[in-house]
mmCIF file of C-alpha atoms in Angstrom:
data_model
loop_
_atom_site.group_PDB
_atom_site.id
_atom_site.type_symbol
_atom_site.label_atom_id
_atom_site.label_comp_id
_atom_site.label_asym_id
_atom_site.label_seq_id
_atom_site.Cartn_x
_atom_site.Cartn_y
_atom_site.Cartn_z
ATOM 1 C CA MET A 1 1.687 23.820 1.618
ATOM 2 C CA ILE A 2 -0.117 24.081 -1.860
ATOM 3 C CA TRP A 3 -0.675 20.697 -3.410
ATOM 4 C CA GLN A 4 -0.992 20.571 -7.638
ATOM 5 C CA SER A 5 -3.163 17.620 -6.731
ATOM 6 C CA ASP A 6 -4.858 14.661 -3.853
ATOM 7 C CA GLU A 7 -1.921 13.098 -5.289
ATOM 8 C CA ASP A 8 0.957 15.811 -4.508
ATOM 9 C CA ARG A 9 -0.066 15.886 -1.239
ATOM 10 C CA ALA A 10 0.084 11.848 -0.283
ATOM 11 C CA TRP A 11 3.596 11.811 -1.785
ATOM 12 C CA ALA A 12 4.380 14.715 0.331
ATOM 13 C CA VAL A 13 2.811 12.999 3.385
ATOM 14 C CA GLU A 14 5.192 9.834 2.265
ATOM 15 C CA GLU A 15 8.151 12.230 2.296
ATOM 16 C CA ALA A 16 7.570 13.668 5.379
ATOM 17 C CA CYS A 17 6.338 10.145 7.868
ATOM 18 C CA ARG A 18 9.551 9.010 6.245
ATOM 19 C CA ASN A 19 11.789 11.789 7.288
ATOM 20 C CA ALA A 20 9.691 11.354 10.929
ATOM 21 C CA ARG A 21 10.850 7.649 11.888
ATOM 22 C CA PRO A 22 14.288 7.734 10.206
ATOM 23 C CA SER A 23 16.586 4.635 9.695
ATOM 24 C CA PRO A 24 20.039 5.036 10.838
ATOM 25 C CA LEU A 25 20.772 2.929 7.669
ATOM 26 C CA GLU A 26 19.650 2.496 4.129
ATOM 27 C CA ILE A 27 20.149 3.308 0.850
ATOM 28 C CA GLY A 28 19.011 4.268 -2.313
ATOM 29 C CA LEU A 29 17.310 1.301 -5.108
ATOM 30 C CA GLY A 30 16.421 1.827 -8.685
ATOM 31 C CA GLY A 31 13.433 4.249 -7.222
ATOM 32 C CA TRP A 32 12.928 2.417 -3.989
ATOM 33 C CA ILE A 33 14.853 3.229 -0.170
ATOM 34 C CA LEU A 34 15.385 0.274 1.546
ATOM 35 C CA ARG A 35 15.821 0.861 5.267
ATOM 36 C CA ALA A 36 17.679 -1.765 7.428
ATOM 37 C CA SER A 37 17.395 -0.197 10.948
ATOM 38 C CA GLY A 38 17.535 -3.109 13.287
ATOM 39 C CA GLY A 39 15.201 -3.871 15.305
ATOM 40 C CA PRO A 40 11.466 -5.289 15.406
ATOM 41 C CA THR A 41 9.529 -1.824 13.705
ATOM 42 C CA ARG A 42 8.556 -2.925 9.669
ATOM 43 C CA ARG A 43 8.800 0.764 8.515
ATOM 44 C CA THR A 44 12.038 0.819 9.565
ATOM 45 C CA ASN A 45 13.167 -2.343 8.298
ATOM 46 C CA SER A 46 11.561 -2.416 5.027
ATOM 47 C CA LEU A 47 12.014 -1.723 1.217
ATOM 48 C CA ASN A 48 9.748 1.477 0.691
ATOM 49 C CA PRO A 49 8.909 3.272 -2.992
ATOM 50 C CA LEU A 50 10.008 6.952 -3.692
ATOM 51 C CA ARG A 51 7.476 9.164 -6.267
ATOM 52 C CA GLY A 52 8.447 8.701 -9.775
ATOM 53 C CA TRP A 53 10.261 6.706 -12.212
ATOM 54 C CA ARG A 54 11.095 3.037 -10.429
ATOM 55 C CA ASP A 55 12.918 -0.225 -12.104
ATOM 56 C CA ASP A 56 11.590 -2.917 -13.121
ATOM 57 C CA PRO A 57 9.491 -4.704 -10.071
ATOM 58 C CA ALA A 58 10.733 -8.156 -10.064
ATOM 59 C CA ARG A 59 14.588 -7.108 -10.237
ATOM 60 C CA ILE A 60 14.164 -4.653 -6.627
ATOM 61 C CA ILE A 61 13.203 -7.323 -5.342
ATOM 62 C CA ALA A 62 15.596 -10.353 -6.663
ATOM 63 C CA GLU A 63 18.030 -7.447 -5.682
ATOM 64 C CA ALA A 64 16.753 -6.217 -1.894
ATOM 65 C CA GLU A 65 15.780 -9.730 -1.216
ATOM 66 C CA SER A 66 19.991 -10.417 -1.682
ATOM 67 C CA LEU A 67 21.178 -7.500 0.067
ATOM 68 C CA TYR A 68 18.899 -8.761 3.093
ATOM 69 C CA ARG A 69 20.554 -12.041 2.923
ATOM 70 C CA SER A 70 23.076 -10.435 3.336
ATOM 71 C CA LEU A 71 22.327 -8.315 6.691
ATOM 72 C CA GLY A 72 20.228 -11.757 8.380
ATOM 73 C CA ARG A 73 17.164 -10.781 7.904
ATOM 74 C CA PRO A 74 13.504 -11.525 5.610
ATOM 75 C CA LEU A 75 13.321 -8.735 2.213
ATOM 76 C CA ILE A 76 9.640 -6.788 3.831
ATOM 77 C CA VAL A 77 7.698 -4.812 1.385
ATOM 78 C CA ARG A 78 6.178 -1.446 2.361
ATOM 79 C CA VAL A 79 3.089 -0.780 -0.561
ATOM 80 C CA PRO A 80 1.383 2.517 -0.005
ATOM 81 C CA ASP A 81 -1.636 2.262 -2.269
ATOM 82 C CA LEU A 82 0.163 5.064 -4.233
ATOM 83 C CA VAL A 83 2.123 1.741 -5.940
ATOM 84 C CA PRO A 84 -1.237 -0.417 -7.104
ATOM 85 C CA GLU A 85 1.215 -2.432 -9.571
ATOM 86 C CA MET A 86 3.039 -3.923 -7.323
ATOM 87 C CA GLY A 87 0.691 -5.743 -5.424
ATOM 88 C CA ALA A 88 0.113 -8.407 -8.367
ATOM 89 C CA VAL A 89 4.148 -8.463 -8.543
ATOM 90 C CA LEU A 90 4.288 -9.465 -5.164
ATOM 91 C CA ASP A 91 1.168 -11.982 -5.110
ATOM 92 C CA GLY A 92 3.336 -13.661 -8.417
ATOM 93 C CA LEU A 93 6.213 -14.428 -6.531
ATOM 94 C CA GLY A 94 4.213 -15.310 -2.735
ATOM 95 C CA TYR A 95 4.819 -12.232 -0.503
ATOM 96 C CA ARG A 96 2.003 -12.166 1.499
ATOM 97 C CA SER A 97 0.397 -8.887 3.283
ATOM 98 C CA GLU A 98 0.698 -7.815 6.871
ATOM 99 C CA GLY A 99 0.088 -5.213 9.358
ATOM 100 C CA GLU A 100 -2.248 -2.603 7.105
ATOM 101 C CA ALA A 101 -2.563 1.144 7.964
ATOM 102 C CA CYS A 102 -4.503 3.984 7.327
ATOM 103 C CA THR A 103 -2.276 7.035 6.525
ATOM 104 C CA LEU A 104 -4.092 10.352 8.223
ATOM 105 C CA PHE A 105 -4.721 14.051 7.222
ATOM 106 C CA ALA A 106 -6.372 17.338 9.239
ATOM 107 C CA ALA A 107 -5.704 20.896 8.401
ATOM 108 C CA LEU A 108 -4.472 22.945 11.215
ATOM 109 C CA PRO A 109 -6.636 25.947 12.438
ATOM 110 C CA PRO A 110 -4.996 29.041 13.861
ATOM 111 C CA ASP A 111 -4.242 28.179 17.533
ATOM 112 C CA ASP A 112 -2.004 30.151 20.257
ATOM 113 C CA ARG A 113 -3.279 28.379 23.258
ATOM 114 C CA ALA A 114 -0.183 28.462 25.712
ATOM 115 C CA VAL A 115 1.364 25.329 26.777
ATOM 116 C CA PRO A 116 -0.624 23.115 29.815
ATOM 117 C CA ASP A 117 0.902 23.397 32.708
ATOM 118 C CA ASP A 118 0.786 19.431 33.197
ATOM 119 C CA VAL A 119 2.588 18.879 29.672
ATOM 120 C CA ILE A 120 6.249 18.517 29.816
ATOM 121 C CA LEU A 121 7.869 19.595 26.784
ATOM 122 C CA THR A 122 11.654 19.673 24.873
ATOM 123 C CA ASP A 123 13.065 19.321 21.740
ATOM 124 C CA ALA A 124 15.289 16.316 22.560
ATOM 125 C CA PRO A 125 13.812 13.119 24.257
ATOM 126 C CA ASP A 126 15.388 13.720 27.736
ATOM 127 C CA ALA A 127 15.762 10.055 29.473
ATOM 128 C CA ALA A 128 12.343 10.929 31.383
ATOM 129 C CA TRP A 129 11.011 10.879 28.119
ATOM 130 C CA LEU A 130 12.335 7.776 26.697
ATOM 131 C CA GLU A 131 11.882 6.153 30.423
ATOM 132 C CA ALA A 132 8.451 6.948 30.105
ATOM 133 C CA HIS A 133 8.056 5.935 26.933
ATOM 134 C CA ALA A 134 9.420 2.409 27.277
ATOM 135 C CA ALA A 135 6.929 2.603 29.959
ATOM 136 C CA CYS A 136 4.017 3.112 27.812
ATOM 137 C CA GLU A 137 4.815 0.136 25.298
ATOM 138 C CA GLY A 138 5.366 -2.411 27.783
ATOM 139 C CA VAL A 139 7.450 -4.915 27.436
ATOM 140 C CA VAL A 140 10.736 -4.289 24.658
ATOM 141 C CA SER A 141 13.862 -6.005 23.556
ATOM 142 C CA GLU A 142 17.378 -4.443 24.046
ATOM 143 C CA ALA A 143 17.573 -4.712 20.807
ATOM 144 C CA ALA A 144 14.660 -3.046 19.924
ATOM 145 C CA LEU A 145 15.085 0.058 22.862
ATOM 146 C CA ARG A 146 18.639 0.521 21.151
ATOM 147 C CA ALA A 147 16.713 0.462 17.701
ATOM 148 C CA TYR A 148 14.514 3.428 18.621
ATOM 149 C CA ARG A 149 16.982 5.511 20.197
ATOM 150 C CA ASP A 150 18.906 5.323 17.652
ATOM 151 C CA SER A 151 16.656 6.040 14.660
ATOM 152 C CA LEU A 152 15.193 9.546 17.429
ATOM 153 C CA ALA A 153 18.990 10.320 17.174
ATOM 154 C CA CYS A 154 18.782 10.799 13.428
ATOM 155 C CA LEU A 155 16.290 13.382 13.361
ATOM 156 C CA ILE A 156 17.660 16.985 12.408
ATOM 157 C CA LEU A 157 13.930 18.368 11.504
ATOM 158 C CA PRO A 158 11.925 20.365 13.560
ATOM 159 C CA ARG A 159 10.732 18.075 16.544
ATOM 160 C CA MET A 160 9.505 18.335 19.631
ATOM 161 C CA PHE A 161 8.359 15.247 22.680
ATOM 162 C CA ALA A 162 5.868 15.749 25.200
ATOM 163 C CA ARG A 163 4.682 13.927 27.710
ATOM 164 C CA ARG A 164 1.837 14.467 30.153
ATOM 165 C CA ILE A 165 2.459 14.875 33.420
ATOM 166 C CA GLU A 166 -0.626 13.280 36.703
ATOM 167 C CA ALA A 167 0.570 13.061 40.562
ATOM 168 C CA ASP A 168 3.665 13.784 39.586
ATOM 169 C CA ARG A 169 4.338 10.077 37.474
ATOM 170 C CA THR A 170 4.704 10.598 33.107
ATOM 171 C CA VAL A 171 1.019 8.947 31.902
ATOM 172 C CA ALA A 172 1.566 9.918 28.192
ATOM 173 C CA VAL A 173 3.732 10.495 25.787
ATOM 174 C CA ALA A 174 4.155 12.136 21.931
ATOM 175 C CA TYR A 175 6.431 13.859 19.444
ATOM 176 C CA GLY A 176 5.675 15.176 16.433
ATOM 177 C CA VAL A 177 8.420 15.995 13.606
ATOM 178 C CA LEU A 178 7.718 19.273 10.897
ATOM 179 C CA HIS A 179 8.128 18.983 7.337
ATOM 180 C CA ARG A 180 7.943 22.146 4.724
ATOM 181 C CA GLY A 181 4.454 22.358 6.384
ATOM 182 C CA ILE A 182 3.125 18.829 7.919
ATOM 183 C CA LEU A 183 3.110 17.858 11.206
ATOM 184 C CA VAL A 184 3.811 14.140 11.330
ATOM 185 C CA PHE A 185 2.896 12.385 14.838
ATOM 186 C CA GLU A 186 4.956 9.746 15.803
ATOM 187 C CA SER A 187 5.089 7.768 19.213
ATOM 188 C CA VAL A 188 1.672 8.356 20.616
ATOM 189 C CA ALA A 189 1.459 6.225 23.744
ATOM 190 C CA THR A 190 -0.201 6.373 26.706
ATOM 191 C CA HIS A 191 0.500 4.094 30.112
ATOM 192 C CA PRO A 192 -1.789 0.984 30.190
ATOM 193 C CA ALA A 193 -2.920 2.003 33.732
ATOM 194 C CA HIS A 194 -4.029 5.668 32.544
ATOM 195 C CA ARG A 195 -5.557 4.736 28.902
ATOM 196 C CA ARG A 196 -9.395 6.243 27.873
ATOM 197 C CA ALA A 197 -8.674 9.700 29.925
ATOM 198 C CA GLY A 198 -8.086 12.231 27.366
ATOM 199 C CA HIS A 199 -4.119 12.376 28.035
ATOM 200 C CA ALA A 200 -3.460 11.949 24.167
ATOM 201 C CA ARG A 201 -5.533 14.173 23.211
ATOM 202 C CA SER A 202 -3.895 16.583 25.428
ATOM 203 C CA LEU A 203 -0.481 16.416 23.650
ATOM 204 C CA ILE A 204 -2.417 16.177 20.159
ATOM 205 C CA ALA A 205 -3.792 18.839 20.638
ATOM 206 C CA THR A 206 -0.208 20.893 22.488
ATOM 207 C CA LEU A 207 1.383 19.657 19.749
ATOM 208 C CA MET A 208 -0.354 20.720 17.031
ATOM 209 C CA ALA A 209 -0.408 24.248 18.667
ATOM 210 C CA TRP A 210 3.454 24.389 18.769
ATOM 211 C CA ALA A 211 3.357 23.354 15.478
ATOM 212 C CA ARG A 212 0.947 25.892 13.440
ATOM 213 C CA GLN A 213 3.045 28.308 15.255
ATOM 214 C CA GLU A 214 5.544 27.241 13.695
ATOM 215 C CA GLY A 215 4.086 28.127 10.538
ATOM 216 C CA ALA A 216 2.911 24.316 9.778
ATOM 217 C CA THR A 217 -0.900 24.163 7.673
ATOM 218 C CA GLY A 218 -1.564 20.300 8.112
ATOM 219 C CA ALA A 219 -1.017 17.299 10.328
ATOM 220 C CA CYS A 220 -0.780 13.787 9.305
ATOM 221 C CA LEU A 221 -0.481 10.640 11.330
ATOM 222 C CA GLN A 222 -0.077 6.780 10.335
ATOM 223 C CA VAL A 223 -2.745 4.253 11.755
ATOM 224 C CA ILE A 224 -3.015 0.266 12.204
ATOM 225 C CA ALA A 225 -6.256 -0.078 10.367
ATOM 226 C CA GLY A 226 -8.026 -2.249 12.204
ATOM 227 C CA ASN A 227 -7.226 0.125 15.841
ATOM 228 C CA ALA A 228 -10.894 1.784 16.474
ATOM 229 C CA PRO A 229 -10.197 3.588 19.014
ATOM 230 C CA ALA A 230 -7.408 5.184 18.022
ATOM 231 C CA ARG A 231 -9.352 6.300 14.925
ATOM 232 C CA ALA A 232 -12.040 7.336 17.031
ATOM 233 C CA LEU A 233 -9.770 9.769 19.229
ATOM 234 C CA TYR A 234 -8.269 11.208 15.990
ATOM 235 C CA GLY A 235 -10.689 11.551 13.949
ATOM 236 C CA GLY A 236 -12.499 13.973 16.738
ATOM 237 C CA LEU A 237 -9.140 15.489 16.623
ATOM 238 C CA GLY A 238 -9.496 16.629 13.090
ATOM 239 C CA PHE A 239 -8.226 13.454 11.145
ATOM 240 C CA SER A 240 -10.951 12.716 8.900
ATOM 241 C CA ARG A 241 -9.005 11.868 5.629
ATOM 242 C CA ASN A 242 -7.643 8.946 5.212
ATOM 243 C CA LEU A 243 -5.073 9.902 1.643
ATOM 244 C CA TYR A 244 -4.148 6.221 1.178
ATOM 245 C CA ASP A 245 -3.765 2.815 3.400
ATOM 246 C CA TYR A 246 -0.489 0.955 3.295
ATOM 247 C CA ARG A 247 0.301 -2.918 4.301
ATOM 248 C CA TYR A 248 3.154 -5.126 4.540
ATOM 249 C CA ARG A 249 3.845 -8.131 2.068
ATOM 250 C CA ARG A 250 6.752 -10.898 3.473
ATOM 251 C CA ARG A 251 6.919 -14.544 2.005
ATOM 252 C CA ASP A 252 6.214 -17.411 4.023
#
């Protein structure tokens, strides 16, 4: 994929990331997408901008507040740096910032490596992968598990789910989704008892090789800005370019 500008690349990655973690329930709203998957994940339960024309921000916020209220939830607005005009509007409405994250990008070099013997790839999240993901994440509610699985069930793009095995036990998981030549990493997680042993790195490298063989030329992921260990891991794998940051805004 060849982009005409950095802004083109950023919006392409924004679209890819959104499609790699779908919400079962979402509607268009004046140049924004209102997502309401249920569960605790803010990305799939927030108002997200689209590129191009967007209606008057104050009007959209009022309409979104009403819609989320009908669902029994507060409005959360996800604000990428790509829409800087929203900051002042939300400040004026009393929306505070939380959960800053960054969007990292890497070019994919040619790679024809074989899948390691200790990595299992499947094109759907089977029971073993889902159980391992839950174990890596720790204690989560039934509502969160249900919302997560409902999200995965909505994936229609090419994807691959990976888990790494050590002593007959899954120690790390991840999945990747291909969207218009971009590989998006999601749900990269290592079991707490097996961290800092290179397991996530192995899965990421394996998925990058798979994506390159499928014709992808770039990869991206979104990570909490303050997560220094994760950023160091991804930096070592070539994710040295931060395309844009984003944060959530919520009214007290």
